[in-house]
CSV table of C-alpha atoms and ligand atoms in Angstrom, one decimal:
chain,number,residue,atom,x,y,z
A,244,UNK,CA,21.4,1.1,4.5
A,245,UNK,CA,23.4,-1.8,4.4
A,246,UNK,CA,26.0,-3.1,1.3
A,247,UNK,CA,22.9,-5.3,-0.4
A,248,UNK,CA,20.4,-2.1,0.0
A,249,UNK,CA,22.7,0.0,-1.7
A,250,UNK,CA,23.7,-2.0,-4.1
A,251,UNK,CA,20.3,-2.0,-5.0
A,252,UNK,CA,19.8,1.2,-4.9
A,253,UNK,CA,22.1,1.7,-7.1
A,254,UNK,CA,21.8,-0.8,-9.6
A,255,UNK,CA,18.3,0.2,-10.4
A,256,UNK,CA,19.6,4.1,-10.5
A,257,UNK,CA,17.7,4.3,-7.3
A,258,UNK,CA,20.4,7.0,-5.6
A,259,UNK,CA,19.0,7.9,-2.5
A,260,UNK,CA,18.0,11.1,-1.6
A,261,UNK,CA,19.1,12.4,2.0
A,262,UNK,CA,17.3,15.0,3.9
A,263,UNK,CA,18.3,15.7,7.2
A,264,UNK,CA,15.8,16.5,9.6
A,265,UNK,CA,16.4,19.5,11.8
A,266,UNK,CA,13.4,19.6,14.0
A,267,UNK,CA,10.3,18.1,14.6
A,268,UNK,CA,8.7,16.5,11.7
A,269,UNK,CA,6.5,18.6,10.4
A,270,UNK,CA,2.5,17.3,10.8
A,271,UNK,CA,1.2,14.2,8.8
A,272,UNK,CA,-2.4,14.7,7.4
A,273,UNK,CA,-2.7,11.5,5.2
A,274,UNK,CA,-5.6,10.3,3.7
A,275,UNK,CA,-4.2,7.9,1.0
A,276,UNK,CA,-4.9,9.9,-0.7
A,277,UNK,CA,-6.9,12.3,0.8
A,278,UNK,CA,-7.2,12.0,4.6
A,279,UNK,CA,-4.9,12.7,7.7
A,280,UNK,CA,-3.0,10.1,9.1
A,281,UNK,CA,-1.1,11.5,12.3
A,282,UNK,CA,2.6,11.0,12.4
A,283,UNK,CA,4.9,8.9,14.9
A,284,UNK,CA,7.3,10.8,16.1
A,285,UNK,CA,10.9,10.4,14.7
A,286,UNK,CA,14.7,11.8,15.0
A,287,UNK,CA,16.1,9.7,12.8
A,288,UNK,CA,17.0,10.7,9.9
A,289,UNK,CA,15.2,10.1,7.1
A,290,UNK,CA,16.3,8.2,3.9
A,291,UNK,CA,14.1,9.1,0.8
A,292,UNK,CA,13.3,6.9,-2.0
A,293,UNK,CA,15.0,9.1,-5.5
A,294,UNK,CA,13.2,8.1,-8.0
A,295,UNK,CA,13.2,8.7,-12.2
A,296,UNK,CA,13.3,12.4,-12.9
A,297,UNK,CA,9.7,13.4,-12.9
A,298,UNK,CA,9.2,11.6,-9.6
A,299,UNK,CA,12.2,13.4,-8.3
A,300,UNK,CA,10.7,16.2,-9.4
A,301,UNK,CA,7.5,15.3,-7.2
A,302,UNK,CA,9.0,14.2,-4.3
A,303,UNK,CA,12.0,16.7,-4.0
A,304,UNK,CA,12.7,18.5,-0.8
A,305,UNK,CA,11.9,21.6,0.2
A,306,UNK,CA,13.8,24.7,-1.2
A,307,UNK,CA,16.9,25.6,0.9
A,308,UNK,CA,17.1,21.8,2.0
A,309,UNK,CA,19.5,20.6,-0.5
A,310,UNK,CA,20.1,16.7,-0.3
A,311,UNK,CA,23.1,15.7,1.4
A,312,UNK,CA,24.2,12.3,2.4
A,313,UNK,CA,24.3,11.4,6.2
A,314,UNK,CA,26.3,9.6,8.2
A,315,UNK,CA,25.9,5.9,8.0
A,316,UNK,CA,25.1,5.7,11.7
A,317,UNK,CA,21.9,7.8,10.9
A,318,UNK,CA,20.5,5.7,8.7
A,319,UNK,CA,17.1,4.2,9.9
A,320,UNK,CA,17.4,0.7,10.8
A,321,UNK,CA,14.5,-1.7,9.9
A,322,UNK,CA,12.6,-2.5,13.6
A,323,UNK,CA,12.1,-5.7,15.1
A,324,UNK,CA,9.4,-7.5,14.4
A,325,UNK,CA,6.6,-6.8,16.7
A,326,UNK,CA,3.3,-8.8,16.9
A,327,UNK,CA,0.2,-6.4,16.9
A,328,UNK,CA,-2.9,-7.5,19.0
A,329,UNK,CA,-5.1,-9.8,17.7
A,330,UNK,CA,-7.6,-8.3,15.7
A,331,UNK,CA,-11.2,-8.4,17.0
A,332,UNK,CA,-13.6,-11.4,15.5
A,333,UNK,CA,-14.7,-10.1,12.1
A,334,UNK,CA,-16.5,-6.7,12.4
A,335,UNK,CA,-20.4,-7.1,12.2
A,336,UNK,CA,-21.2,-7.2,8.2
A,337,UNK,CA,-22.3,-3.5,6.8
A,338,UNK,CA,-25.4,-3.2,5.7
A,339,UNK,CA,-24.2,-3.4,1.8
A,340,UNK,CA,-22.9,-6.8,2.4
A,341,UNK,CA,-25.2,-9.5,1.2
A,342,UNK,CA,-24.0,-12.7,2.7
A,343,UNK,CA,-25.6,-14.4,-0.5
A,344,UNK,CA,-23.5,-12.6,-3.3
A,345,UNK,CA,-20.0,-13.0,-1.0
A,346,UNK,CA,-20.6,-16.6,-0.9
A,347,UNK,CA,-21.1,-16.7,-4.7
A,348,UNK,CA,-18.2,-14.3,-5.3
A,349,UNK,CA,-16.0,-16.8,-3.0
A,350,UNK,CA,-16.6,-19.2,-5.9
A,351,UNK,CA,-15.4,-17.2,-8.8
A,352,UNK,CA,-12.1,-18.1,-11.1
A,353,UNK,CA,-9.8,-15.0,-11.9
A,354,UNK,CA,-11.9,-14.4,-15.2
A,355,UNK,CA,-15.1,-14.5,-13.4
A,356,UNK,CA,-14.4,-12.0,-11.0
A,357,UNK,CA,-12.9,-9.6,-13.0
A,358,UNK,CA,-15.8,-9.6,-15.3
A,359,UNK,CA,-18.1,-9.6,-12.1
A,360,UNK,CA,-16.0,-6.6,-10.9
A,361,UNK,CA,-16.4,-4.4,-14.2
A,362,UNK,CA,-19.8,-4.8,-14.0
A,363,UNK,CA,-20.7,-4.1,-10.4
A,364,UNK,CA,-23.2,-1.6,-9.3
A,365,UNK,CA,-23.5,-2.8,-5.4
A,366,UNK,CA,-22.4,0.5,-3.8
A,367,UNK,CA,-22.8,4.3,-5.4
A,368,UNK,CA,-19.0,4.8,-6.8
A,369,UNK,CA,-20.1,3.1,-9.9
A,370,UNK,CA,-22.0,5.9,-10.6
A,371,UNK,CA,-19.5,7.9,-11.7
A,372,UNK,CA,-16.7,5.6,-12.7
A,373,UNK,CA,-15.3,5.8,-16.1
A,374,UNK,CA,-14.4,1.7,-15.5
A,375,UNK,CA,-13.9,-0.3,-12.4
A,376,UNK,CA,-10.6,-1.3,-11.6
A,377,UNK,CA,-10.0,-4.6,-10.4
A,378,UNK,CA,-6.0,-5.2,-10.2
A,379,UNK,CA,-3.0,-6.1,-11.8
A,380,UNK,CA,0.0,-8.1,-11.6
A,381,UNK,CA,1.5,-11.9,-10.7
A,382,UNK,CA,-1.6,-14.7,-9.7
A,383,UNK,CA,0.5,-16.6,-7.7
A,384,UNK,CA,2.5,-13.6,-6.3
A,385,UNK,CA,3.8,-13.8,-2.4
A,386,UNK,CA,4.1,-10.1,-1.9
A,387,UNK,CA,0.6,-8.5,-2.1
A,388,UNK,CA,0.0,-4.7,-2.2
A,389,UNK,CA,-3.4,-3.2,-1.3
A,390,UNK,CA,-4.1,0.3,-1.4
A,391,UNK,CA,-7.3,2.8,-1.5
A,392,UNK,CA,-9.2,3.1,-4.6
A,393,UNK,CA,-8.4,4.6,-8.0
A,394,UNK,CA,-7.2,7.8,-8.8
A,395,UNK,CA,-8.2,9.8,-12.1
A,396,UNK,CA,-5.9,8.6,-14.1
A,397,UNK,CA,-6.1,4.5,-12.9
A,398,UNK,CA,-9.9,5.6,-13.5
A,399,UNK,CA,-9.1,6.3,-17.3
A,400,UNK,CA,-6.6,3.1,-17.4
A,401,UNK,CA,-8.0,0.4,-15.8
A,402,UNK,CA,-5.1,-0.3,-14.0
A,403,UNK,CA,-4.1,0.6,-10.0
A,404,UNK,CA,-1.6,2.9,-9.3
A,405,UNK,CA,-0.6,4.8,-12.2
A,406,UNK,CA,0.2,8.0,-12.7
A,407,UNK,CA,2.7,9.7,-9.8
A,408,UNK,CA,1.4,7.9,-7.0
A,409,UNK,CA,2.0,4.8,-8.7
A,410,UNK,CA,5.5,5.8,-10.3
A,411,UNK,CA,6.2,6.3,-6.7
A,412,UNK,CA,4.8,2.5,-5.9
A,413,UNK,CA,7.0,1.1,-8.2
A,414,UNK,CA,10.5,2.8,-6.7
A,415,UNK,CA,9.3,1.5,-3.6
A,416,UNK,CA,9.4,-1.9,-4.6
A,417,UNK,CA,12.3,-1.2,-6.3
A,418,UNK,CA,14.0,-0.6,-3.5
A,419,UNK,CA,13.2,-3.6,-1.6
A,420,UNK,CA,14.3,-5.8,-5.0
A,421,UNK,CA,11.0,-6.1,-6.4
A,422,UNK,CA,8.7,-5.2,-9.8
A,423,UNK,CA,5.1,-4.7,-10.9
A,424,UNK,CA,3.8,-7.9,-12.1
A,425,UNK,CA,6.9,-10.2,-10.8
A,426,UNK,CA,5.7,-11.9,-7.5
A,427,UNK,CA,4.0,-8.8,-6.6
A,428,UNK,CA,-0.1,-8.0,-7.1
A,429,UNK,CA,-1.8,-5.1,-6.4
A,430,UNK,CA,-5.1,-4.1,-6.0
A,431,UNK,CA,-7.4,-1.5,-4.3
A,432,UNK,CA,-10.0,-1.8,-1.2
A,433,UNK,CA,-12.7,0.0,-3.4
A,434,UNK,CA,-12.5,-1.2,-7.4
A,435,UNK,CA,-13.9,2.3,-8.2
A,436,UNK,CA,-13.2,5.6,-8.1
A,437,UNK,CA,-14.4,7.7,-5.4
A,438,UNK,CA,-15.5,11.1,-6.5
A,439,UNK,CA,-12.9,13.8,-6.3
A,440,UNK,CA,-10.5,11.3,-4.7
A,441,UNK,CA,-12.5,11.1,-1.6
A,442,UNK,CA,-11.6,8.4,1.4
A,443,UNK,CA,-14.1,5.6,0.0
A,444,UNK,CA,-17.0,5.2,3.0
A,445,UNK,CA,-17.0,2.2,4.9
A,446,UNK,CA,-20.1,0.9,3.9
A,447,UNK,CA,-18.6,1.0,0.3
A,448,UNK,CA,-14.8,-0.6,1.8
A,449,UNK,CA,-17.8,-3.3,2.9
A,450,UNK,CA,-19.1,-3.6,-0.1
A,451,UNK,CA,-16.2,-4.2,-2.3
A,452,UNK,CA,-15.0,-6.5,0.7
A,453,UNK,CA,-15.8,-9.8,-0.9
A,454,UNK,CA,-14.1,-8.6,-4.2
A,455,UNK,CA,-10.6,-8.5,-1.8
A,456,UNK,CA,-11.3,-11.4,-0.1
A,457,UNK,CA,-11.1,-13.1,-3.4
A,458,UNK,CA,-8.4,-11.6,-4.6
A,459,UNK,CA,-6.4,-12.5,-1.8
A,460,UNK,CA,-7.8,-16.4,-1.9
A,461,UNK,CA,-6.9,-16.8,-5.3
A,462,UNK,CA,-3.1,-15.1,-4.9
A,463,UNK,CA,-2.6,-16.5,-1.6
A,464,UNK,CA,0.1,-14.1,-0.8
A,465,UNK,CA,2.3,-14.6,1.9
A,466,UNK,CA,2.5,-11.1,3.1
A,467,UNK,CA,-0.3,-8.4,2.4
A,468,UNK,CA,1.1,-4.5,2.5
A,469,UNK,CA,-1.9,-1.9,3.0
A,470,UNK,CA,-1.1,1.5,1.9
A,471,UNK,CA,-3.0,4.2,3.7
A,472,UNK,CA,-5.4,3.7,6.4
A,473,UNK,CA,-8.6,2.4,4.4
A,474,UNK,CA,-6.9,-0.3,2.9
A,475,UNK,CA,-5.4,-1.3,6.2
A,476,UNK,CA,-9.4,-1.0,7.8
A,477,UNK,CA,-10.0,-3.5,4.4
A,478,UNK,CA,-7.3,-5.7,5.9
A,479,UNK,CA,-7.3,-6.0,9.5
A,480,UNK,CA,-10.6,-5.2,9.8
A,481,UNK,CA,-10.5,-2.5,12.1
A,482,UNK,CA,-9.6,1.3,11.9
A,483,UNK,CA,-5.3,1.8,12.4
A,484,UNK,CA,-3.8,4.7,13.4
A,485,UNK,CA,-0.8,4.1,10.6
A,486,UNK,CA,1.7,6.1,12.6
A,487,UNK,CA,0.6,3.7,15.5
A,488,UNK,CA,0.4,0.8,13.4
A,489,UNK,CA,4.0,0.5,11.9
A,490,UNK,CA,6.4,-1.8,12.8
A,491,UNK,CA,3.7,-4.4,13.9
A,492,UNK,CA,3.1,-7.7,11.9
A,493,UNK,CA,-1.1,-8.1,12.0
A,494,UNK,CA,-2.7,-11.1,10.9
A,495,UNK,CA,-5.7,-11.8,8.4
A,496,UNK,CA,-6.6,-15.5,8.1
A,497,UNK,CA,-3.2,-16.7,8.7
A,498,UNK,CA,-1.5,-14.3,6.5
A,499,UNK,CA,0.7,-11.6,7.5
A,500,UNK,CA,-0.5,-7.8,7.0
A,501,UNK,CA,2.4,-5.2,7.7
A,502,UNK,CA,1.1,-1.1,6.7
A,503,UNK,CA,2.6,1.7,5.7
A,504,UNK,CA,1.3,5.0,4.2
A,505,UNK,CA,-0.1,5.5,0.9
A,506,UNK,CA,2.3,6.7,-1.9
A,507,UNK,CA,-0.1,9.7,-2.6
A,508,UNK,CA,0.3,10.8,1.3
A,509,UNK,CA,4.1,10.4,0.6
A,510,UNK,CA,3.8,13.1,-2.7
A,511,UNK,CA,2.5,15.3,-0.6
A,512,UNK,CA,4.4,14.3,2.6
A,513,UNK,CA,8.0,13.9,1.1
A,514,UNK,CA,9.5,13.9,4.7
A,515,UNK,CA,8.3,10.8,5.6
A,516,UNK,CA,9.8,8.8,3.1
A,517,UNK,CA,12.2,7.3,5.3
A,518,UNK,CA,9.3,5.8,7.6
A,519,UNK,CA,8.5,4.3,4.7
A,520,UNK,CA,11.8,3.2,3.5
A,521,UNK,CA,11.9,1.8,7.5
A,522,UNK,CA,8.3,0.1,6.4
A,523,UNK,CA,9.8,-1.6,3.3
A,524,UNK,CA,12.4,-3.2,5.6
A,525,UNK,CA,10.4,-4.6,8.2
A,526,UNK,CA,8.0,-6.0,5.7
A,527,UNK,CA,11.1,-7.8,4.0
A,528,UNK,CA,12.0,-9.1,7.2
A,529,UNK,CA,8.4,-10.2,7.7
A,530,UNK,CA,8.4,-11.8,4.2
A,531,UNK,CA,11.6,-13.5,5.3
A,532,UNK,CA,10.2,-14.8,8.6
A,533,UNK,CA,7.0,-15.9,7.2
A,534,UNK,CA,8.7,-18.2,4.2
A,535,UNK,CA,11.1,-19.5,6.8
A,536,UNK,CA,14.4,-17.9,5.4
A,537,UNK,CA,15.2,-16.2,8.6
A,538,UNK,CA,15.1,-12.8,9.3
B,651,SF4,S1,-16.5,0.0,-5.1
B,651,SF4,FE1,-16.5,-2.2,-5.5
B,651,SF4,S2,-18.5,-3.2,-4.7
B,651,SF4,FE2,-18.7,-0.7,-5.4
B,651,SF4,S3,-19.8,-0.4,-7.4
B,651,SF4,FE3,-17.7,-1.0,-7.9
B,651,SF4,S4,-16.6,-2.9,-7.5
B,651,SF4,FE4,-19.0,-2.4,-6.8
C-alpha cells in the first residue's frame, strides 16, 4: 500500500485489517452470492478491508488469528495490466431474447427504462419478486459496477447492494476513493431476485441483458467492473473463472472490463479480501490508462 492508499483508508476510518497467511489459501467456493468460484493460488499476505463495526464483525478473521500489520514488503501490489484474450463474437442469443424487444429497449430513456424494468415479466424471476431493482447511481459515471442479482434486502428496498454485502461494496469503493452515487453507477445482471438467492440461470441473464445493455449505453462508463461470475458472463459474453480472469483487461464494445469477486463471496471468504484489494488497485490502474492519466 502506498502513502496515498494508506491516507485514503485512514481518512475514511478504514484502517486496514491485516491477516497473515500461513499456508495454502482455503478453497474458494464463490457463487456470488451462492455459487462456487475456484481460487487463484497466492502466497502474498493479504490486505483486508476493515469496515464499519458491523461490517468488521461480519468479516473478522477466524478465532485465533488476531489481525496484525504485516511488514511493508508483504503488501500486495497491483498487477500490471494484462490484456485478456478477446471475447468471441457475440454469443448466440438465448431463446428468451426477442430481437424486437431488445431493439425497443435500446431506445428508452432513463425514466422509460426504469419503468419498463419495474413492470417486466420477460422471465420467471418476475413471479416471486417483491419489486424489480433497476440500478442506482450517477447516470454519467465513469465507473460502473455490475453484480449478479438482488438479494432479499434489495428486493424489499428496490436498491442494489444494500445490506451487508452492500456495506462491504461501499467500503471497497471508499478504498479506491469512490463513493456510491458519485461517479459510480451500480447495477445487476438480473433485476429481479432469484428465489433463495440462487444463481440466475443463463436464460434469465439473457432475458435481462437488454436492460443492462441500455444502462451501459446510457451511462457510457469508462470502466466496467464485474462482481462475480454471472456478472462477468453478462459483460464479457462468456463464462469466466474469476480466479483466472483477475488482473486482466477485457473489453466490451470498446469499454474496458475487469473482474473481481462478489462482495457476498467476500463475506463468506474473508481470507480473499487481499485479492479484491489487488483487483481494485488494478481497476484504478486501468481507469487511469483509459482516461489518459497514465498508469
Ligand atoms: S429479471 Fe429482468 S428479464 Fe426477468 S423479469 Fe426481472 S427485469 Fe424482466
